[in-house]
PDB file of C-alpha atoms and ligand atoms in Angstrom:
ATOM      1  CA  MET A  25      -5.952   4.359  21.920  1.00 78.00           C
ATOM      2  CA  ALA A  26      -8.742   2.111  23.385  1.00 93.00           C
ATOM      3  CA  THR A  27      -8.389  -2.223  21.647  1.00 97.00           C
ATOM      4  CA  GLU A  28     -10.463  -1.980  18.466  1.00 98.00           C
ATOM      5  CA  ARG A  29     -11.351  -4.358  16.487  1.00 98.00           C
ATOM      6  CA  THR A  30     -11.719  -4.926  12.375  1.00 98.00           C
ATOM      7  CA  LEU A  31     -12.725  -6.773   9.948  1.00 98.00           C
ATOM      8  CA  SER A  32      -9.834  -8.212   7.282  1.00 99.00           C
ATOM      9  CA  ILE A  33     -10.256 -10.309   4.239  1.00 99.00           C
ATOM     10  CA  LEU A  34      -7.096 -11.649   2.219  1.00 99.00           C
ATOM     11  CA  LYS A  35      -8.883 -11.526  -1.459  1.00 98.00           C
ATOM     12  CA  PRO A  36      -8.749 -14.193  -3.671  1.00 98.00           C
ATOM     13  CA  ASP A  37      -5.513 -12.503  -6.073  1.00 98.00           C
ATOM     14  CA  ALA A  38      -3.247 -13.120  -2.263  1.00 99.00           C
ATOM     15  CA  THR A  39      -5.001 -16.285  -1.640  1.00 98.00           C
ATOM     16  CA  ARG A  40      -3.739 -16.927  -5.959  1.00 98.00           C
ATOM     17  CA  ARG A  41      -0.410 -16.544  -5.078  1.00 98.00           C
ATOM     18  CA  ASN A  42       0.213 -18.413  -1.692  1.00 98.00           C
ATOM     19  CA  LEU A  43       1.097 -15.305   0.063  1.00 98.00           C
ATOM     20  CA  THR A  44      -1.268 -14.844   3.088  1.00 98.00           C
ATOM     21  CA  GLY A  45       0.936 -16.240   5.298  1.00 98.00           C
ATOM     22  CA  LYS A  46       3.158 -13.161   4.578  1.00 98.00           C
ATOM     23  CA  ILE A  47       0.156 -10.801   5.061  1.00 98.00           C
ATOM     24  CA  ASN A  48      -0.388 -12.707   7.936  1.00 98.00           C
ATOM     25  CA  ALA A  49       2.997 -11.875   9.289  1.00 98.00           C
ATOM     26  CA  LYS A  50       2.675  -8.037   8.292  1.00 98.00           C
ATOM     27  CA  PHE A  51      -0.484  -7.853  10.489  1.00 98.00           C
ATOM     28  CA  GLU A  52       1.911  -9.698  13.517  1.00 98.00           C
ATOM     29  CA  GLU A  53       5.512  -7.669  13.430  1.00 98.00           C
ATOM     30  CA  ALA A  54       2.585  -4.852  13.256  1.00 98.00           C
ATOM     31  CA  GLY A  55       0.890  -5.505  16.701  1.00 98.00           C
ATOM     32  CA  LEU A  56      -1.910  -6.446  15.123  1.00 98.00           C
ATOM     33  CA  ARG A  57      -3.771 -10.436  17.115  1.00 98.00           C
ATOM     34  CA  ILE A  58      -5.965 -12.659  14.638  1.00 98.00           C
ATOM     35  CA  ILE A  59      -8.412 -13.288  16.790  1.00 98.00           C
ATOM     36  CA  ALA A  60     -10.684 -14.791  14.235  1.00 98.00           C
ATOM     37  CA  GLN A  61      -9.396 -16.691  10.787  1.00 98.00           C
ATOM     38  CA  LYS A  62     -11.272 -18.866   8.052  1.00 98.00           C
ATOM     39  CA  ARG A  63     -10.973 -19.544   4.433  1.00 98.00           C
ATOM     40  CA  LEU A  64     -14.574 -19.395   2.381  1.00 98.00           C
ATOM     41  CA  GLN A  65     -15.539 -19.114  -0.717  1.00 98.00           C
ATOM     42  CA  LEU A  66     -18.337 -16.373  -1.713  1.00 98.00           C
ATOM     43  CA  SER A  67     -21.725 -16.408  -3.146  1.00 98.00           C
ATOM     44  CA  VAL A  68     -21.777 -13.846  -5.461  1.00 98.00           C
ATOM     45  CA  ALA A  69     -24.843 -13.206  -3.363  1.00 98.00           C
ATOM     46  CA  GLN A  70     -22.921 -12.681  -0.375  1.00 98.00           C
ATOM     47  CA  ALA A  71     -19.983 -11.211  -2.120  1.00 98.00           C
ATOM     48  CA  GLU A  72     -22.914  -8.487  -3.432  1.00 98.00           C
ATOM     49  CA  ALA A  73     -23.968  -8.245  -0.071  1.00 98.00           C
ATOM     50  CA  PHE A  74     -20.746  -7.185   1.193  1.00 98.00           C
ATOM     51  CA  TYR A  75     -20.356  -4.781  -1.042  1.00 97.00           C
ATOM     52  CA  GLY A  76     -23.814  -3.437  -1.052  1.00 95.00           C
ATOM     53  CA  VAL A  77     -22.779   0.235  -0.170  1.00 94.00           C
ATOM     54  CA  HIS A  78     -20.807   0.152  -3.664  1.00 95.00           C
ATOM     55  CA  ARG A  79     -23.969  -1.093  -5.321  1.00 96.00           C
ATOM     56  CA  GLU A  80     -23.923   1.830  -7.823  1.00 97.00           C
ATOM     57  CA  ARG A  81     -20.203   2.608  -8.737  1.00 96.00           C
ATOM     58  CA  GLY A  82     -19.197   1.587 -12.033  1.00 97.00           C
ATOM     59  CA  PHE A  83     -16.779  -0.803 -10.536  1.00 96.00           C
ATOM     60  CA  PHE A  84     -19.704  -2.988  -8.391  1.00 97.00           C
ATOM     61  CA  ARG A  85     -20.073  -5.445 -11.496  1.00 97.00           C
ATOM     62  CA  ASP A  86     -16.050  -6.547 -11.842  1.00 98.00           C
ATOM     63  CA  LEU A  87     -15.375  -6.383  -8.340  1.00 98.00           C
ATOM     64  CA  VAL A  88     -17.896  -8.811  -7.480  1.00 98.00           C
ATOM     65  CA  THR A  89     -17.209 -11.113  -9.830  1.00 98.00           C
ATOM     66  CA  PHE A  90     -13.515 -10.452  -8.952  1.00 98.00           C
ATOM     67  CA  MET A  91     -14.050 -11.492  -5.280  1.00 98.00           C
ATOM     68  CA  VAL A  92     -16.109 -15.183  -5.937  1.00 98.00           C
ATOM     69  CA  SER A  93     -12.722 -15.945  -8.700  1.00 98.00           C
ATOM     70  CA  GLY A  94     -11.362 -17.678  -5.833  1.00 98.00           C
ATOM     71  CA  PRO A  95     -10.965 -18.594  -2.013  1.00 98.00           C
ATOM     72  CA  VAL A  96     -10.802 -15.716   0.535  1.00 99.00           C
ATOM     73  CA  VAL A  97      -9.884 -15.344   3.867  1.00 99.00           C
ATOM     74  CA  ALA A  98     -11.491 -13.638   6.752  1.00 98.00           C
ATOM     75  CA  GLN A  99     -10.138 -12.210   9.742  1.00 98.00           C
ATOM     76  CA  VAL A 100     -10.673 -10.616  12.992  1.00 99.00           C
ATOM     77  CA  LEU A 101      -7.456  -8.155  14.187  1.00 99.00           C
ATOM     78  CA  GLU A 102      -7.375  -6.990  16.811  1.00 98.00           C
ATOM     79  CA  GLY A 103      -4.949  -4.441  18.842  1.00 98.00           C
ATOM     80  CA  GLU A 104      -5.351  -0.620  19.604  1.00 98.00           C
ATOM     81  CA  GLY A 105      -6.552   1.097  16.989  1.00 98.00           C
ATOM     82  CA  ALA A 106      -7.177  -1.561  14.810  1.00 98.00           C
ATOM     83  CA  VAL A 107      -9.031  -0.529  12.397  1.00 98.00           C
ATOM     84  CA  ALA A 108      -6.893   2.621  11.036  1.00 98.00           C
ATOM     85  CA  ARG A 109      -4.015   0.807  12.423  1.00 98.00           C
ATOM     86  CA  ASN A 110      -4.565  -2.456   9.574  1.00 98.00           C
ATOM     87  CA  ARG A 111      -5.261   0.984   6.893  1.00 98.00           C
ATOM     88  CA  GLU A 112      -2.278   2.520   7.539  1.00 98.00           C
ATOM     89  CA  ILE A 113      -0.736  -1.765   7.009  1.00 98.00           C
ATOM     90  CA  MET A 114      -2.447  -2.099   3.995  1.00 98.00           C
ATOM     91  CA  GLY A 115      -1.600   0.872   2.394  1.00 98.00           C
ATOM     92  CA  ALA A 116      -4.054   3.283  -0.390  1.00 98.00           C
ATOM     93  CA  THR A 117      -6.496   1.286  -2.476  1.00 98.00           C
ATOM     94  CA  ASN A 118      -4.742   2.098  -5.836  1.00 98.00           C
ATOM     95  CA  PRO A 119      -1.463   0.120  -5.671  1.00 98.00           C
ATOM     96  CA  ALA A 120       0.524   2.904  -6.989  1.00 98.00           C
ATOM     97  CA  ASN A 121      -0.625   5.664  -3.905  1.00 98.00           C
ATOM     98  CA  ALA A 122       1.060   3.042  -1.666  1.00 98.00           C
ATOM     99  CA  ALA A 123       3.650   3.554   0.521  1.00 98.00           C
ATOM    100  CA  PRO A 124       6.911   1.213   0.550  1.00 98.00           C
ATOM    101  CA  GLY A 125       6.676  -1.093   2.804  1.00 97.00           C
ATOM    102  CA  THR A 126       2.673  -1.834   2.801  1.00 98.00           C
ATOM    103  CA  ILE A 127       0.654  -4.647   1.468  1.00 98.00           C
ATOM    104  CA  ARG A 128      -0.734  -3.035  -1.187  1.00 98.00           C
ATOM    105  CA  GLN A 129       2.661  -1.949  -2.395  1.00 98.00           C
ATOM    106  CA  GLU A 130       4.051  -5.055  -1.954  1.00 98.00           C
ATOM    107  CA  PHE A 131       1.611  -7.712  -2.699  1.00 98.00           C
ATOM    108  CA  ALA A 132      -1.097  -5.175  -4.975  1.00 98.00           C
ATOM    109  CA  GLU A 133      -1.426  -6.356  -8.755  1.00 98.00           C
ATOM    110  CA  SER A 134      -3.752  -4.308  -9.493  1.00 98.00           C
ATOM    111  CA  ILE A 135      -6.401  -1.061  -8.082  1.00 98.00           C
ATOM    112  CA  GLU A 136      -9.017  -3.640  -7.969  1.00 97.00           C
ATOM    113  CA  ALA A 137      -6.854  -6.629  -7.332  1.00 98.00           C
ATOM    114  CA  ASN A 138      -5.654  -5.594  -4.512  1.00 98.00           C
ATOM    115  CA  SER A 139      -4.840  -8.153  -2.055  1.00 99.00           C
ATOM    116  CA  VAL A 140      -7.186  -7.084   1.070  1.00 99.00           C
ATOM    117  CA  HIS A 141      -9.636  -5.113   2.231  1.00 98.00           C
ATOM    118  CA  GLY A 142     -10.077  -3.674   5.906  1.00 98.00           C
ATOM    119  CA  SER A 143     -13.510  -2.092   7.752  1.00 98.00           C
ATOM    120  CA  ASP A 144     -13.535   2.051   7.554  1.00 98.00           C
ATOM    121  CA  SER A 145     -14.711   2.937  10.957  1.00 98.00           C
ATOM    122  CA  ALA A 146     -15.387   0.951  14.248  1.00 97.00           C
ATOM    123  CA  GLU A 147     -19.002   1.061  13.362  1.00 97.00           C
ATOM    124  CA  ASN A 148     -19.084  -1.403   9.734  1.00 97.00           C
ATOM    125  CA  ALA A 149     -16.254  -3.039  11.948  1.00 98.00           C
ATOM    126  CA  ALA A 150     -18.765  -4.183  13.856  1.00 98.00           C
ATOM    127  CA  THR A 151     -20.757  -4.651  11.159  1.00 98.00           C
ATOM    128  CA  GLU A 152     -18.770  -6.518   8.965  1.00 98.00           C
ATOM    129  CA  ILE A 153     -17.599  -8.677  11.335  1.00 98.00           C
ATOM    130  CA  ALA A 154     -20.988 -10.167  12.265  1.00 98.00           C
ATOM    131  CA  PHE A 155     -21.480 -11.122   8.218  1.00 98.00           C
ATOM    132  CA  PHE A 156     -18.731 -13.567   8.527  1.00 98.00           C
ATOM    133  CA  PHE A 157     -17.938 -14.711  12.292  1.00 98.00           C
ATOM    134  CA  SER A 158     -20.694 -15.572  15.124  1.00 98.00           C
ATOM    135  CA  GLY A 159     -19.238 -14.553  18.751  1.00 96.00           C
ATOM    136  CA  ILE A 160     -18.193 -18.596  19.408  1.00 98.00           C
ATOM    137  CA  GLU A 161     -15.893 -18.291  16.025  1.00 98.00           C
ATOM    138  CA  ILE A 162     -13.749 -15.376  18.065  1.00 98.00           C
ATOM    139  CA  VAL A 163     -10.620 -16.364  20.591  1.00 97.00           C
ATOM    140  CA  GLY A 164      -9.877 -12.709  21.456  1.00 95.00           C
TER     141      GLY A 164
HETATM  142  P1  GDP B   7     -10.912   0.427  -0.266  1.00 94.17           P
HETATM  143  O1  GDP B   7     -11.321   0.993   1.724  1.00 94.17           O
HETATM  144  O2  GDP B   7      -9.273   1.131   0.020  1.00 94.17           O
HETATM  145  O3  GDP B   7     -11.088  -1.055  -0.204  1.00 94.17           O
HETATM  146  O4  GDP B   7     -11.378   1.131  -0.984  1.00 94.17           O
HETATM  147  P2  GDP B   7     -12.929   1.154  -1.655  1.00 94.17           P
HETATM  148  O5  GDP B   7     -13.834   0.466  -0.385  1.00 94.17           O
HETATM  149  O6  GDP B   7     -12.848   2.806  -2.398  1.00 94.17           O
HETATM  150  O7  GDP B   7     -14.209  -0.054  -2.740  1.00 94.17           O
HETATM  151  C1  GDP B   7     -14.037  -0.952  -2.364  1.00 94.17           C
HETATM  152  C2  GDP B   7     -12.670  -2.475  -3.464  1.00 94.17           C
HETATM  153  O8  GDP B   7     -13.303  -1.983  -4.855  1.00 94.17           O
HETATM  154  C3  GDP B   7     -11.392  -2.071  -3.603  1.00 94.17           C
HETATM  155  O9  GDP B   7     -10.409  -2.650  -2.283  1.00 94.17           O
HETATM  156  C4  GDP B   7     -10.437  -2.207  -4.612  1.00 94.17           C
HETATM  157  O10 GDP B   7     -11.093  -3.993  -4.932  1.00 94.17           O
HETATM  158  C5  GDP B   7     -12.091  -2.099  -5.485  1.00 94.17           C
HETATM  159  N1  GDP B   7     -11.720  -0.993  -6.202  1.00 94.17           N
HETATM  160  C6  GDP B   7     -11.847   0.365  -5.746  1.00 94.17           C
HETATM  161  N2  GDP B   7     -12.181   1.262  -6.325  1.00 94.17           N
HETATM  162  C7  GDP B   7     -11.667   0.755  -7.914  1.00 94.17           C
HETATM  163  C8  GDP B   7     -11.196   0.450  -9.153  1.00 94.17           C
HETATM  164  O11 GDP B   7     -11.446   2.100  -9.643  1.00 94.17           O
HETATM  165  N3  GDP B   7     -12.325  -0.047 -10.562  1.00 94.17           N
HETATM  166  C9  GDP B   7     -12.203  -1.253 -10.163  1.00 94.17           C
HETATM  167  N4  GDP B   7     -12.415  -2.195 -10.851  1.00 94.17           N
HETATM  168  N5  GDP B   7     -12.007  -1.927  -8.287  1.00 94.17           N
HETATM  169  C10 GDP B   7     -11.950  -0.600  -7.754  1.00 94.17           C
END
């Protein structure tokens, strides 16, 4: 499988509980490399733009409010099949359905405050990485 890059976000529930290091250890132990990382406070407009595909979903307004409720950590992860690998490490969207050992099973508070975002395809990863990072900020 080819080396890929994916966009990861540690969500406000994770930064609020000081879990950046514990979650990063999960990625690194699984063989993904953190090749870019920054902590930032999203604006409402930025959160709406990032989650634009969910604009018609019933939870969109709640999701945006949650994503601006505190700092996030945006990251680029690199490794073999990184998009799918990161989805495995994250676990299911709803922590009640997340497999043992996954980030969401261990750390998520709810289906909304589920600690991490990860791109769901290589195509979306490229778009999402460009949303947060310029080329000079990514050091593979
Ligand atoms: P993901 O790819 O696993 O993050 O899941 P989705 O793309 O389906 O949803 C994006 C994000 O919206 C999730 O990570 C949750 O934070 C939130 N979300 C998903 N489903 C629900 C829901 O039913 N209710 C609420 N409040 N938030 C949800």
